[in-house]
Amino acid sequence: MKRKRFSFLTLLILTVILLMPVTTQAAAKKPGTVKLSSIKATDYNKINIKWKKTSGATNYIVYYKEAGSKKWIKIKTLDSAKSSYTHTSSKKYPIDTGYKYTYTVKAYNKKTKKSGAYNKKGLTTNTVPQTVKLNEAKLNSNGSVTISWFKAGGADTYDVYVRNKGNTKWLSLDTVSGLSCTDKYPFEGQDNIYTVKAYSKSGKAGKYDTNGVKVYVPSGDDDDKPDITPAPTFTEEQFAAEIFRLTNVERAKHGEPLVQTNNDLNRAAMERAKEISIKFSHTRPDGTDSTSILSEYGIPDYNGGENIAAGFTSPQSTIDGWMNSPGHRVALLNTYSTHLGVGVYKSGSTYYCVQVFTAYGEKEKLTIDANGGYFPTLNNVSVYDMYFYHGTKIKFSRDIPTPVREGYTFVGWSRYGRTMTNLRLTCDEEISAIWSKN
């Protein structure tokens, strides 16, 4: 048998090949698809989303959108140890009560810079109303009890409950849309405890005060039955004037500049007070936003603010109610507000109160010069001073009378030699007529 013979060079090449390290380059894999577990609105401004961890993830990215929208919005990147996130409403990523929101989660690997597939349908939930903040439970002279509370964001109706010493569970009393309820037949000779839960149109309920508000209701034969002293009454003008004074007391106490007032603002606020007796909302009965009342009185309707209240029996309790509510407190103490109008309308025994704030409560002068002509609608004067609220956007063709001049055709208006058709008035200004000779 003939043996194969290998040259020294062949043996050397085989040895090098055998000694070379064996390397394999696996393709970078994408992280796995995130499996969503649950979603829940935990408060009026908070939604929690949970998911199952997946392979290959160094991070999880949370997205959300208003239900029905096509565009996902990235709101948070978390490390791979997390499997839950609670989204709290913010100016950048808002949660508005009364709406549905959808969430999804995507896995990401920062080493390979690859993302996994994700649940494109996501999980959707309704928002829940805000927790009701109780005001008081007040014993009336006829033995009934009136319960009042502050408006809760996202609430369409309120369920009122009562319990006493013999009832450890809450008993349903009534369902109302307003901010007060009267218990005509409370439990006598004992404490009555009340609480209120807010509901949205979707049927979702907000959290409620488990302690409630308490009032003792004496029995008919109680010797120590307290005297019921009627609350002092105010005229609408007195109520409004005291609210204005107390507002400046609170602003001074917190280092904010005092506000001034003017007749137009007060008339606007009074009109709104009558409107909220019909529809208690920042949306007017005609469907427009509350700030539209300003433009009706010639006041710029941007940077306006409004507080509303109903059911309080005194100016002080009204101010206290606003100061104890974060949103109303911000409006009442707004640094940039310079003027305030207050309106109070009394219907029956209920006072409806409105504060209308603005930073545009001062008037500026606009001098209109007919430049050789005159104004027929202004007693034929050639120069006339007009006054508009600071910040007003004036459209000349709409807001300024047209002058006439014999032998000339009116062309328009100029300011500092420049032809203009409108002007935002922020200081005293003058415009002159431009003429074309016939």
Short mmCIF file of C-alpha atoms in Angstrom, two decimals:
data_model
loop_
_atom_site.label_atom_id
_atom_site.label_comp_id
_atom_site.label_asym_id
_atom_site.label_seq_id
_atom_site.Cartn_x
_atom_site.Cartn_y
_atom_site.Cartn_z
CA MET A 1 0.00 0.00 0.00
CA LYS A 2 1.34 3.34 -1.07
CA ARG A 3 1.37 6.10 1.60
CA LYS A 4 0.41 9.68 0.85
CA ARG A 5 3.25 12.05 1.38
CA PHE A 6 2.76 15.70 2.37
CA SER A 7 5.26 18.42 1.78
CA PHE A 8 6.43 20.57 4.66
CA LEU A 9 4.57 23.60 3.21
CA THR A 10 1.28 21.66 3.12
CA LEU A 11 1.66 20.60 6.74
CA LEU A 12 2.39 24.18 7.77
CA ILE A 13 -0.77 25.50 6.09
CA LEU A 14 -2.93 22.79 7.71
CA THR A 15 -1.48 23.58 11.12
CA VAL A 16 -2.24 27.32 10.76
CA ILE A 17 -5.83 26.58 9.71
CA LEU A 18 -6.39 24.28 12.68
CA LEU A 19 -5.02 26.83 15.12
CA MET A 20 -7.15 29.75 13.81
CA PRO A 21 -10.03 30.73 16.23
CA VAL A 22 -13.45 29.87 15.01
CA THR A 23 -15.66 33.01 14.94
CA THR A 24 -19.30 33.40 14.01
CA GLN A 25 -21.08 36.71 13.53
CA ALA A 26 -24.69 36.41 14.47
CA ALA A 27 -27.03 38.95 13.00
CA ALA A 28 -28.17 41.56 15.54
CA LYS A 29 -31.61 40.55 16.67
CA LYS A 30 -34.53 42.90 17.36
CA PRO A 31 -36.05 42.90 20.85
CA GLY A 32 -39.26 40.96 21.24
CA THR A 33 -42.77 42.35 20.94
CA VAL A 34 -44.15 43.87 24.15
CA LYS A 35 -47.32 42.23 25.41
CA LEU A 36 -49.60 44.79 27.08
CA SER A 37 -51.23 43.65 30.34
CA SER A 38 -53.65 46.30 31.59
CA ILE A 39 -54.62 49.96 31.57
CA LYS A 40 -56.44 51.98 34.21
CA ALA A 41 -57.28 55.62 34.89
CA THR A 42 -56.16 55.91 38.52
CA ASP A 43 -57.21 59.55 38.94
CA TYR A 44 -58.69 62.37 36.86
CA ASN A 45 -55.19 63.28 35.61
CA LYS A 46 -53.40 59.90 35.78
CA ILE A 47 -53.46 56.76 33.63
CA ASN A 48 -51.45 53.60 34.41
CA ILE A 49 -50.27 51.14 31.72
CA LYS A 50 -48.69 47.73 32.48
CA TRP A 51 -46.92 45.22 30.24
CA LYS A 52 -44.95 41.96 30.22
CA LYS A 53 -41.18 42.15 29.89
CA THR A 54 -39.73 40.84 26.64
CA SER A 55 -36.35 39.52 25.45
CA GLY A 56 -33.53 41.71 24.16
CA ALA A 57 -34.81 44.96 25.67
CA THR A 58 -32.61 47.52 27.40
CA ASN A 59 -35.44 50.06 27.47
CA TYR A 60 -39.18 50.37 27.09
CA ILE A 61 -40.71 53.36 25.27
CA VAL A 62 -44.26 54.41 26.18
CA TYR A 63 -46.53 56.09 23.60
CA TYR A 64 -50.04 57.51 23.82
CA LYS A 65 -52.67 59.24 21.71
CA GLU A 66 -56.25 60.39 21.96
CA ALA A 67 -58.41 57.40 21.00
CA GLY A 68 -59.11 57.43 17.26
CA SER A 69 -56.06 59.52 16.41
CA LYS A 70 -53.49 58.05 14.00
CA LYS A 71 -50.34 59.61 15.45
CA TRP A 72 -48.59 58.04 18.44
CA ILE A 73 -46.85 60.48 20.82
CA LYS A 74 -43.73 59.34 22.65
CA ILE A 75 -44.02 60.30 26.33
CA LYS A 76 -41.46 58.27 28.31
CA THR A 77 -38.39 56.02 27.99
CA LEU A 78 -37.85 53.59 30.88
CA ASP A 79 -35.11 51.07 31.72
CA SER A 80 -35.72 47.35 31.21
CA ALA A 81 -36.44 46.77 34.91
CA LYS A 82 -39.77 48.57 34.56
CA SER A 83 -43.03 46.96 33.51
CA SER A 84 -45.44 49.70 34.51
CA TYR A 85 -45.80 53.46 34.00
CA THR A 86 -48.26 56.04 35.35
CA HIS A 87 -48.73 58.97 33.00
CA THR A 88 -49.57 62.18 34.87
CA SER A 89 -51.17 64.96 32.82
CA SER A 90 -48.83 67.82 31.91
CA LYS A 91 -48.90 70.83 29.61
CA LYS A 92 -46.79 68.92 27.06
CA TYR A 93 -48.61 65.59 27.37
CA PRO A 94 -52.16 66.46 28.58
CA ILE A 95 -54.92 64.16 29.79
CA ASP A 96 -58.29 65.90 29.46
CA THR A 97 -61.23 64.53 31.41
CA GLY A 98 -64.10 63.35 29.26
CA TYR A 99 -61.86 61.81 26.59
CA LYS A 100 -60.51 58.31 25.83
CA TYR A 101 -56.77 57.64 25.49
CA THR A 102 -54.86 54.74 23.95
CA TYR A 103 -51.39 53.58 25.04
CA THR A 104 -48.78 51.18 23.68
CA VAL A 105 -45.21 50.18 24.57
CA LYS A 106 -42.24 49.37 22.36
CA ALA A 107 -39.08 47.46 23.39
CA TYR A 108 -35.71 49.01 22.43
CA ASN A 109 -32.10 47.81 22.56
CA LYS A 110 -29.64 50.69 22.80
CA LYS A 111 -26.66 48.44 21.89
CA THR A 112 -28.07 47.27 18.58
CA LYS A 113 -30.21 50.41 18.18
CA LYS A 114 -33.14 48.27 17.17
CA SER A 115 -36.78 48.39 18.27
CA GLY A 116 -39.13 45.48 18.55
CA ALA A 117 -42.58 45.23 17.03
CA TYR A 118 -45.42 46.73 19.08
CA ASN A 119 -49.13 46.40 19.65
CA LYS A 120 -50.51 48.85 17.07
CA LYS A 121 -54.02 48.68 18.51
CA GLY A 122 -52.85 49.43 22.05
CA LEU A 123 -55.01 49.53 25.17
CA THR A 124 -57.69 52.22 25.61
CA THR A 125 -59.37 53.67 28.69
CA ASN A 126 -61.82 56.40 29.59
CA THR A 127 -60.60 59.16 31.87
CA VAL A 128 -62.26 59.48 35.27
CA PRO A 129 -63.63 62.65 36.85
CA GLN A 130 -61.75 64.55 39.51
CA THR A 131 -62.24 63.66 43.17
CA VAL A 132 -65.03 65.79 44.62
CA LYS A 133 -63.89 68.32 47.20
CA LEU A 134 -66.66 68.77 49.76
CA ASN A 135 -67.61 72.23 51.03
CA GLU A 136 -70.05 71.80 53.91
CA ALA A 137 -73.15 70.13 55.30
CA LYS A 138 -75.43 72.83 56.75
CA LEU A 139 -78.47 72.37 58.97
CA ASN A 140 -81.39 74.49 57.78
CA SER A 141 -84.06 76.12 59.93
CA ASN A 142 -86.69 73.63 58.70
CA GLY A 143 -84.60 70.65 59.86
CA SER A 144 -83.30 69.69 56.41
CA VAL A 145 -79.59 69.52 55.54
CA THR A 146 -77.98 71.10 52.49
CA ILE A 147 -74.73 69.56 51.25
CA SER A 148 -72.49 71.60 48.93
CA TRP A 149 -69.25 70.88 47.10
CA PHE A 150 -66.86 72.30 44.51
CA LYS A 151 -66.99 71.54 40.79
CA ALA A 152 -64.97 68.46 39.80
CA GLY A 153 -63.20 68.36 36.44
CA GLY A 154 -64.83 65.96 33.97
CA ALA A 155 -67.99 65.51 36.05
CA ASP A 156 -71.41 65.44 34.37
CA THR A 157 -73.42 64.31 37.40
CA TYR A 158 -72.84 63.86 41.13
CA ASP A 159 -74.09 61.00 43.32
CA VAL A 160 -74.75 62.06 46.92
CA TYR A 161 -74.49 59.54 49.77
CA VAL A 162 -75.29 59.59 53.49
CA ARG A 163 -74.53 57.37 56.49
CA ASN A 164 -75.00 57.54 60.22
CA LYS A 165 -74.13 55.60 63.35
CA GLY A 166 -76.47 52.76 62.45
CA ASN A 167 -75.30 52.51 58.82
CA THR A 168 -71.66 51.74 58.21
CA LYS A 169 -72.22 51.61 54.45
CA TRP A 170 -72.99 54.68 52.35
CA LEU A 171 -76.66 55.01 51.42
CA SER A 172 -77.58 56.62 48.08
CA LEU A 173 -79.40 59.92 48.61
CA ASP A 174 -79.72 61.56 45.19
CA THR A 175 -78.12 62.17 41.77
CA VAL A 176 -77.79 65.82 40.74
CA SER A 177 -76.04 67.92 38.10
CA GLY A 178 -75.49 70.99 40.30
CA LEU A 179 -73.15 71.65 43.22
CA SER A 180 -75.57 71.19 46.10
CA CYS A 181 -78.24 68.81 47.33
CA THR A 182 -80.79 69.01 50.14
CA ASP A 183 -81.58 66.04 52.37
CA LYS A 184 -85.19 66.74 53.40
CA TYR A 185 -85.39 63.86 55.87
CA PRO A 186 -82.05 63.45 57.68
CA PHE A 187 -81.58 61.07 60.61
CA GLU A 188 -82.66 62.93 63.75
CA GLY A 189 -80.84 63.01 67.08
CA GLN A 190 -77.49 62.00 65.60
CA ASP A 191 -74.68 62.91 63.24
CA ASN A 192 -75.41 62.70 59.52
CA ILE A 193 -72.31 62.16 57.35
CA TYR A 194 -72.38 62.98 53.64
CA THR A 195 -70.07 62.43 50.69
CA VAL A 196 -70.27 62.96 46.93
CA LYS A 197 -68.92 61.00 43.96
CA ALA A 198 -68.51 62.48 40.46
CA TYR A 199 -69.58 60.60 37.33
CA SER A 200 -68.78 61.28 33.67
CA LYS A 201 -71.07 60.54 30.70
CA SER A 202 -69.11 57.33 30.09
CA GLY A 203 -70.26 56.05 33.49
CA LYS A 204 -66.81 56.31 35.01
CA ALA A 205 -66.72 57.46 38.63
CA GLY A 206 -64.07 59.53 40.36
CA LYS A 207 -62.70 58.92 43.83
CA TYR A 208 -64.57 60.33 46.81
CA ASP A 209 -63.89 61.66 50.28
CA THR A 210 -64.26 58.59 52.54
CA ASN A 211 -64.52 60.76 55.65
CA GLY A 212 -67.31 62.97 54.31
CA VAL A 213 -68.71 66.08 55.99
CA LYS A 214 -70.70 65.80 59.19
CA VAL A 215 -73.58 67.71 60.77
CA TYR A 216 -75.61 66.94 63.90
CA VAL A 217 -79.37 66.92 63.39
CA PRO A 218 -81.31 67.28 66.69
CA SER A 219 -84.54 65.42 67.28
CA GLY A 220 -87.78 67.33 67.65
CA ASP A 221 -87.76 66.97 71.45
CA ASP A 222 -84.07 67.81 72.01
CA ASP A 223 -83.76 70.40 74.78
CA ASP A 224 -80.41 71.47 73.41
CA LYS A 225 -81.66 72.00 69.88
CA PRO A 226 -79.49 74.86 68.57
CA ASP A 227 -81.00 78.10 67.41
CA ILE A 228 -80.76 78.42 63.64
CA THR A 229 -79.64 81.95 62.88
CA PRO A 230 -80.39 82.98 59.30
CA ALA A 231 -77.30 83.84 57.29
CA PRO A 232 -76.90 87.56 56.63
CA THR A 233 -78.28 88.69 53.29
CA PHE A 234 -76.50 90.91 50.77
CA THR A 235 -77.65 92.88 47.79
CA GLU A 236 -76.00 91.85 44.53
CA GLU A 237 -73.98 95.10 44.54
CA GLN A 238 -72.78 94.57 48.13
CA PHE A 239 -71.82 90.97 47.43
CA ALA A 240 -69.85 91.97 44.30
CA ALA A 241 -68.08 94.90 45.98
CA GLU A 242 -66.96 92.71 48.88
CA ILE A 243 -65.67 89.99 46.53
CA PHE A 244 -63.60 92.63 44.74
CA ARG A 245 -62.19 93.92 48.05
CA LEU A 246 -61.39 90.42 49.37
CA THR A 247 -59.70 89.51 46.07
CA ASN A 248 -57.20 92.34 46.55
CA VAL A 249 -56.75 91.28 50.20
CA GLU A 250 -55.68 87.81 49.00
CA ARG A 251 -53.46 89.23 46.22
CA ALA A 252 -51.70 91.56 48.68
CA LYS A 253 -51.28 88.69 51.14
CA HIS A 254 -49.49 86.63 48.45
CA GLY A 255 -47.37 89.47 47.06
CA GLU A 256 -49.33 89.96 43.84
CA PRO A 257 -50.19 93.42 42.39
CA LEU A 258 -53.65 94.73 43.17
CA VAL A 259 -56.26 94.69 40.41
CA GLN A 260 -58.39 97.63 39.29
CA THR A 261 -61.86 97.64 37.79
CA ASN A 262 -63.93 99.43 35.16
CA ASN A 263 -67.59 99.58 34.22
CA ASP A 264 -67.29 97.48 31.07
CA LEU A 265 -65.68 94.60 32.96
CA ASN A 266 -68.33 94.74 35.69
CA ARG A 267 -71.12 94.73 33.09
CA ALA A 268 -69.50 91.75 31.33
CA ALA A 269 -69.17 89.88 34.63
CA MET A 270 -72.79 90.63 35.55
CA GLU A 271 -73.98 89.25 32.22
CA ARG A 272 -71.95 86.09 32.85
CA ALA A 273 -73.42 85.77 36.36
CA LYS A 274 -76.91 85.66 34.84
CA GLU A 275 -75.69 83.13 32.25
CA ILE A 276 -74.29 80.69 34.84
CA SER A 277 -77.65 80.68 36.60
CA ILE A 278 -78.91 79.09 33.37
CA LYS A 279 -75.85 76.97 32.56
CA PHE A 280 -73.18 76.59 35.24
CA SER A 281 -70.16 76.29 32.96
CA HIS A 282 -67.27 78.21 31.40
CA THR A 283 -69.09 77.57 28.13
CA ARG A 284 -71.82 80.15 27.57
CA PRO A 285 -75.44 79.16 26.85
CA ASP A 286 -74.86 79.98 23.16
CA GLY A 287 -71.97 77.46 23.03
CA THR A 288 -69.09 79.99 22.90
CA ASP A 289 -66.19 80.16 25.32
CA SER A 290 -66.58 82.41 28.36
CA THR A 291 -63.84 84.79 27.16
CA SER A 292 -66.05 85.83 24.22
CA ILE A 293 -67.92 88.10 26.65
CA LEU A 294 -64.88 90.43 26.65
CA SER A 295 -64.99 91.17 22.94
CA GLU A 296 -68.66 92.11 23.27
CA TYR A 297 -67.54 94.98 25.49
CA GLY A 298 -64.60 95.99 23.30
CA ILE A 299 -61.96 94.31 25.47
CA PRO A 300 -59.36 92.00 23.84
CA ASP A 301 -60.46 88.43 24.57
CA TYR A 302 -56.99 86.91 24.89
CA ASN A 303 -55.25 86.60 28.26
CA GLY A 304 -58.68 86.64 29.90
CA GLY A 305 -59.58 84.47 32.89
CA GLU A 306 -62.77 83.56 34.72
CA ASN A 307 -63.83 82.13 38.09
CA ILE A 308 -67.43 81.08 38.72
CA ALA A 309 -69.23 79.96 41.88
CA ALA A 310 -72.75 79.23 43.09
CA GLY A 311 -74.38 78.30 46.37
CA PHE A 312 -72.09 80.21 48.75
CA THR A 313 -73.88 82.40 51.26
CA SER A 314 -71.25 85.12 51.76
CA PRO A 315 -68.42 86.85 49.85
CA GLN A 316 -65.86 85.40 52.29
CA SER A 317 -67.01 81.80 51.79
CA THR A 318 -66.95 82.39 48.02
CA ILE A 319 -63.35 83.65 48.13
CA ASP A 320 -62.38 80.77 50.45
CA GLY A 321 -63.89 78.30 47.99
CA TRP A 322 -61.87 79.71 45.11
CA MET A 323 -58.66 79.87 47.16
CA ASN A 324 -59.09 76.22 48.21
CA SER A 325 -59.41 75.11 44.58
CA PRO A 326 -56.01 74.99 42.74
CA GLY A 327 -57.34 76.13 39.34
CA HIS A 328 -59.43 78.99 40.74
CA ARG A 329 -56.58 80.04 43.02
CA VAL A 330 -54.23 80.40 40.03
CA ALA A 331 -56.71 82.68 38.25
CA LEU A 332 -57.34 84.77 41.37
CA LEU A 333 -53.60 85.29 42.03
CA ASN A 334 -52.44 85.60 38.40
CA THR A 335 -49.51 88.05 38.36
CA TYR A 336 -50.36 89.37 34.89
CA SER A 337 -53.98 90.33 35.62
CA THR A 338 -54.38 94.09 35.98
CA HIS A 339 -58.18 94.45 36.03
CA LEU A 340 -61.12 92.54 37.50
CA GLY A 341 -64.85 92.70 36.90
CA VAL A 342 -67.19 91.08 39.43
CA GLY A 343 -70.78 90.08 38.72
CA VAL A 344 -73.27 88.67 41.24
CA TYR A 345 -76.78 87.54 40.34
CA LYS A 346 -79.22 86.31 42.98
CA SER A 347 -81.90 83.83 41.95
CA GLY A 348 -84.13 82.76 44.81
CA SER A 349 -81.74 82.29 47.73
CA THR A 350 -78.74 81.37 45.57
CA TYR A 351 -75.94 83.78 44.69
CA TYR A 352 -74.23 83.21 41.31
CA CYS A 353 -70.79 84.84 41.29
CA VAL A 354 -68.34 85.55 38.46
CA GLN A 355 -64.85 87.06 38.37
CA VAL A 356 -63.60 88.21 34.95
CA PHE A 357 -59.86 88.97 34.88
CA THR A 358 -57.89 90.67 32.10
CA ALA A 359 -54.52 92.28 31.48
CA TYR A 360 -56.13 94.76 29.08
CA GLY A 361 -58.28 97.01 31.24
CA GLU A 362 -56.71 100.37 30.37
CA LYS A 363 -57.73 102.44 27.35
CA GLU A 364 -55.39 104.03 24.81
CA LYS A 365 -56.07 107.05 22.59
CA LEU A 366 -56.16 106.85 18.79
CA THR A 367 -56.22 110.26 17.08
CA ILE A 368 -57.74 110.19 13.59
CA ASP A 369 -56.79 113.15 11.37
CA ALA A 370 -58.88 113.76 8.25
CA ASN A 371 -55.85 115.56 6.75
CA GLY A 372 -57.76 118.36 4.99
CA GLY A 373 -61.10 116.59 5.08
CA TYR A 374 -63.75 116.10 7.77
CA PHE A 375 -65.91 113.43 9.37
CA PRO A 376 -69.63 113.77 8.53
CA THR A 377 -70.61 111.30 11.25
CA LEU A 378 -68.63 113.22 13.89
CA ASN A 379 -70.20 116.69 13.58
CA ASN A 380 -67.88 117.49 10.64
CA VAL A 381 -64.74 117.74 12.80
CA SER A 382 -61.39 117.24 11.05
CA VAL A 383 -59.53 115.67 13.99
CA TYR A 384 -61.09 113.29 16.50
CA ASP A 385 -59.82 111.23 19.45
CA MET A 386 -61.09 107.67 19.80
CA TYR A 387 -60.41 105.37 22.77
CA PHE A 388 -59.88 101.60 22.67
CA TYR A 389 -58.75 99.10 25.26
CA HIS A 390 -55.02 98.41 25.35
CA GLY A 391 -54.20 95.54 23.02
CA THR A 392 -57.27 95.95 20.81
CA LYS A 393 -56.77 94.89 17.18
CA ILE A 394 -58.35 97.72 15.18
CA LYS A 395 -59.49 97.11 11.61
CA PHE A 396 -59.74 100.56 10.03
CA SER A 397 -62.48 99.72 7.53
CA ARG A 398 -64.64 98.38 10.35
CA ASP A 399 -63.79 100.54 13.37
CA ILE A 400 -62.82 103.97 11.99
CA PRO A 401 -65.30 106.42 10.36
CA THR A 402 -64.55 107.40 6.75
CA PRO A 403 -63.73 111.10 6.12
CA VAL A 404 -64.70 113.13 3.04
CA ARG A 405 -62.92 115.93 1.16
CA GLU A 406 -64.22 117.93 -1.78
CA GLY A 407 -62.35 117.19 -5.00
CA TYR A 408 -60.60 114.15 -3.51
CA THR A 409 -61.18 110.41 -3.13
CA PHE A 410 -60.35 108.76 0.17
CA VAL A 411 -57.64 106.10 -0.30
CA GLY A 412 -56.86 104.90 3.22
CA TRP A 413 -54.88 105.63 6.37
CA SER A 414 -51.20 106.17 7.08
CA ARG A 415 -49.12 106.03 10.25
CA TYR A 416 -45.68 107.61 10.21
CA GLY A 417 -46.00 107.85 6.41
CA ARG A 418 -46.74 104.16 5.98
CA THR A 419 -50.07 102.95 4.57
CA MET A 420 -51.90 100.66 6.99
CA THR A 421 -55.23 98.81 7.13
CA ASN A 422 -55.18 97.73 10.79
CA LEU A 423 -53.34 98.34 14.04
CA ARG A 424 -52.94 96.67 17.43
CA LEU A 425 -53.19 99.57 19.86
CA THR A 426 -50.65 99.36 22.72
CA CYS A 427 -50.07 103.10 23.28
CA ASP A 428 -51.45 106.45 22.11
CA GLU A 429 -51.28 106.58 18.31
CA GLU A 430 -52.26 108.89 15.41
CA ILE A 431 -53.29 108.05 11.85
CA SER A 432 -53.85 110.42 8.92
CA ALA A 433 -56.12 110.15 5.90
CA ILE A 434 -54.62 109.54 2.46
CA TRP A 435 -56.28 111.31 -0.50
CA SER A 436 -56.21 110.97 -4.25
CA LYS A 437 -57.09 114.12 -6.26
CA ASN A 438 -60.02 113.67 -8.66
#
